[in-house]
Amino acid sequence: QVQLVESGGGLVQAGGSLRLSCAASGRTFSRYAMGWFRQAPGKEREFVAAISWSGGSTYYPDSVKGRFTISRDNGKNTVYLQMNSLKPEDTAVYYCAARLGDIATKTFQYNYWGQGTQVTVSS
């Protein structure tokens, strides 16, 4: 079992930056691949970033590539999402998720989810 708690969301102007954190409980965090997803009102939850259990592999969709960076600190049981050059269309609730196994990009591939943190980007 893994419990996930996101933090770091807030209101930022377009072009600004935010860093989200996701703290995980449990002693086996380093065995889990981690992902970030987001969901805007009226839209489906979409993939934002993923990182392998070791941190050696990362993956991003084109919509955030070059602007967002996922990282993890297995010693602190925490995964991060650094978001730069934010745009109004990045406004959403951001969720972190965990899965045993390889890096993945689909919501159904993840077993554990946090409660989400709101990110609002004003124009």
mmCIF file of C-alpha atoms in Angstrom:
data_model
loop_
_atom_site.group_PDB
_atom_site.id
_atom_site.type_symbol
_atom_site.label_atom_id
_atom_site.label_comp_id
_atom_site.label_asym_id
_atom_site.label_seq_id
_atom_site.Cartn_x
_atom_site.Cartn_y
_atom_site.Cartn_z
ATOM 1 C CA GLN A 1 0.000 0.000 0.000
ATOM 2 C CA VAL A 2 1.158 3.497 -0.828
ATOM 3 C CA GLN A 3 -0.464 6.721 0.286
ATOM 4 C CA LEU A 4 0.287 9.853 -1.693
ATOM 5 C CA VAL A 5 -0.098 13.490 -0.674
ATOM 6 C CA GLU A 6 0.456 16.304 -3.165
ATOM 7 C CA SER A 7 1.391 19.872 -2.282
ATOM 8 C CA GLY A 8 2.709 23.008 -3.934
ATOM 9 C CA GLY A 9 -0.218 24.050 -6.060
ATOM 10 C CA GLY A 10 -1.457 27.603 -6.230
ATOM 11 C CA LEU A 11 -2.147 30.638 -8.384
ATOM 12 C CA VAL A 12 0.576 31.872 -10.727
ATOM 13 C CA GLN A 13 0.737 34.243 -13.673
ATOM 14 C CA ALA A 14 1.385 32.994 -17.166
ATOM 15 C CA GLY A 15 5.100 32.507 -17.705
ATOM 16 C CA GLY A 16 5.682 31.743 -14.057
ATOM 17 C CA SER A 17 6.817 28.572 -12.304
ATOM 18 C CA LEU A 18 5.605 26.194 -9.634
ATOM 19 C CA ARG A 19 7.052 23.066 -8.103
ATOM 20 C CA LEU A 20 4.682 20.341 -7.006
ATOM 21 C CA SER A 21 5.658 17.718 -4.476
ATOM 22 C CA CYS A 22 4.175 14.314 -3.804
ATOM 23 C CA ALA A 23 5.071 12.641 -0.518
ATOM 24 C CA ALA A 24 4.610 8.886 -0.349
ATOM 25 C CA SER A 25 4.182 6.681 2.686
ATOM 26 C CA GLY A 26 5.664 3.220 2.970
ATOM 27 C CA ARG A 27 9.103 1.697 2.907
ATOM 28 C CA THR A 28 8.988 0.468 -0.674
ATOM 29 C CA PHE A 29 8.655 3.791 -2.493
ATOM 30 C CA SER A 30 11.781 3.097 -4.512
ATOM 31 C CA ARG A 31 10.042 0.121 -6.155
ATOM 32 C CA TYR A 32 7.316 2.278 -7.699
ATOM 33 C CA ALA A 33 7.242 4.100 -10.972
ATOM 34 C CA MET A 34 5.575 7.479 -10.460
ATOM 35 C CA GLY A 35 3.437 9.668 -12.643
ATOM 36 C CA TRP A 36 1.795 13.059 -12.686
ATOM 37 C CA PHE A 37 -1.592 13.609 -14.301
ATOM 38 C CA ARG A 38 -3.932 16.583 -14.489
ATOM 39 C CA GLN A 39 -7.621 17.143 -14.924
ATOM 40 C CA ALA A 40 -9.280 20.364 -15.983
ATOM 41 C CA PRO A 41 -13.020 20.964 -15.449
ATOM 42 C CA GLY A 42 -15.078 19.028 -17.963
ATOM 43 C CA LYS A 43 -12.065 17.195 -19.349
ATOM 44 C CA GLU A 44 -10.575 13.755 -18.922
ATOM 45 C CA ARG A 45 -7.570 13.185 -16.737
ATOM 46 C CA GLU A 46 -4.449 13.449 -18.872
ATOM 47 C CA PHE A 47 -0.874 12.311 -18.544
ATOM 48 C CA VAL A 48 1.740 14.944 -17.691
ATOM 49 C CA ALA A 49 4.950 13.149 -16.723
ATOM 50 C CA ALA A 50 6.327 9.839 -15.506
ATOM 51 C CA ILE A 51 9.531 8.596 -13.947
ATOM 52 C CA SER A 52 10.921 5.124 -13.436
ATOM 53 C CA TRP A 53 11.597 3.662 -10.000
ATOM 54 C CA SER A 54 15.292 4.529 -10.276
ATOM 55 C CA GLY A 55 14.755 7.969 -11.774
ATOM 56 C CA GLY A 56 16.781 6.926 -14.784
ATOM 57 C CA SER A 57 13.919 7.212 -17.249
ATOM 58 C CA THR A 58 11.381 9.964 -17.701
ATOM 59 C CA TYR A 59 8.628 10.584 -20.215
ATOM 60 C CA TYR A 60 6.507 13.602 -21.152
ATOM 61 C CA PRO A 61 3.788 14.374 -23.659
ATOM 62 C CA ASP A 62 4.544 17.029 -26.249
ATOM 63 C CA SER A 63 2.261 19.501 -24.481
ATOM 64 C CA VAL A 64 4.676 19.901 -21.549
ATOM 65 C CA LYS A 65 7.998 18.668 -22.936
ATOM 66 C CA GLY A 66 10.710 21.239 -22.354
ATOM 67 C CA ARG A 67 8.638 23.071 -19.733
ATOM 68 C CA PHE A 68 7.987 20.435 -17.057
ATOM 69 C CA THR A 69 10.531 18.241 -15.290
ATOM 70 C CA ILE A 70 9.765 15.252 -13.103
ATOM 71 C CA SER A 71 12.268 14.062 -10.530
ATOM 72 C CA ARG A 72 12.330 11.929 -7.408
ATOM 73 C CA ASP A 73 14.243 11.563 -4.178
ATOM 74 C CA ASN A 74 13.894 7.985 -2.975
ATOM 75 C CA GLY A 75 15.581 8.866 0.299
ATOM 76 C CA LYS A 76 12.759 11.309 1.030
ATOM 77 C CA ASN A 77 9.961 9.225 -0.529
ATOM 78 C CA THR A 78 9.065 12.219 -2.676
ATOM 79 C CA VAL A 79 8.478 12.919 -6.337
ATOM 80 C CA TYR A 80 8.529 16.422 -7.775
ATOM 81 C CA LEU A 81 7.114 18.210 -10.793
ATOM 82 C CA GLN A 82 8.901 21.405 -11.719
ATOM 83 C CA MET A 83 6.666 23.460 -14.001
ATOM 84 C CA ASN A 84 8.132 26.400 -15.895
ATOM 85 C CA SER A 85 6.735 28.757 -18.531
ATOM 86 C CA LEU A 86 3.239 28.023 -17.326
ATOM 87 C CA LYS A 87 0.291 28.730 -19.597
ATOM 88 C CA PRO A 88 -3.390 29.282 -18.799
ATOM 89 C CA GLU A 89 -4.132 25.926 -20.421
ATOM 90 C CA ASP A 90 -2.036 24.260 -17.714
ATOM 91 C CA THR A 91 -4.765 25.134 -15.216
ATOM 92 C CA ALA A 92 -6.040 21.901 -13.655
ATOM 93 C CA VAL A 93 -6.010 19.710 -10.594
ATOM 94 C CA TYR A 94 -2.713 17.849 -10.591
ATOM 95 C CA TYR A 95 -2.504 14.292 -9.264
ATOM 96 C CA CYS A 96 0.436 12.067 -8.553
ATOM 97 C CA ALA A 97 0.153 8.330 -8.971
ATOM 98 C CA ALA A 98 2.200 5.221 -8.254
ATOM 99 C CA ARG A 99 2.531 1.795 -9.826
ATOM 100 C CA LEU A 100 4.747 -1.235 -9.395
ATOM 101 C CA GLY A 101 6.570 -1.920 -12.598
ATOM 102 C CA ASP A 102 7.783 0.040 -15.573
ATOM 103 C CA ILE A 103 7.110 3.644 -16.442
ATOM 104 C CA ALA A 104 3.577 4.154 -17.790
ATOM 105 C CA THR A 105 1.373 6.864 -19.269
ATOM 106 C CA LYS A 106 -2.221 5.641 -18.868
ATOM 107 C CA THR A 107 -4.422 6.280 -15.850
ATOM 108 C CA PHE A 108 -5.575 2.654 -15.637
ATOM 109 C CA GLN A 109 -1.959 1.519 -15.274
ATOM 110 C CA TYR A 110 -1.590 3.222 -11.905
ATOM 111 C CA ASN A 111 -2.799 1.663 -8.676
ATOM 112 C CA TYR A 112 -2.438 4.494 -6.171
ATOM 113 C CA TRP A 113 -3.500 8.118 -6.391
ATOM 114 C CA GLY A 114 -3.200 11.249 -4.335
ATOM 115 C CA GLN A 115 -6.035 13.660 -3.644
ATOM 116 C CA GLY A 116 -4.776 16.309 -6.053
ATOM 117 C CA THR A 117 -3.570 19.888 -5.826
ATOM 118 C CA GLN A 118 -5.028 22.822 -7.747
ATOM 119 C CA VAL A 119 -2.857 24.778 -10.164
ATOM 120 C CA THR A 120 -4.321 27.947 -11.633
ATOM 121 C CA VAL A 121 -2.469 29.978 -14.247
ATOM 122 C CA SER A 122 -3.804 33.456 -14.922
ATOM 123 C CA SER A 123 -3.317 35.236 -18.238
#
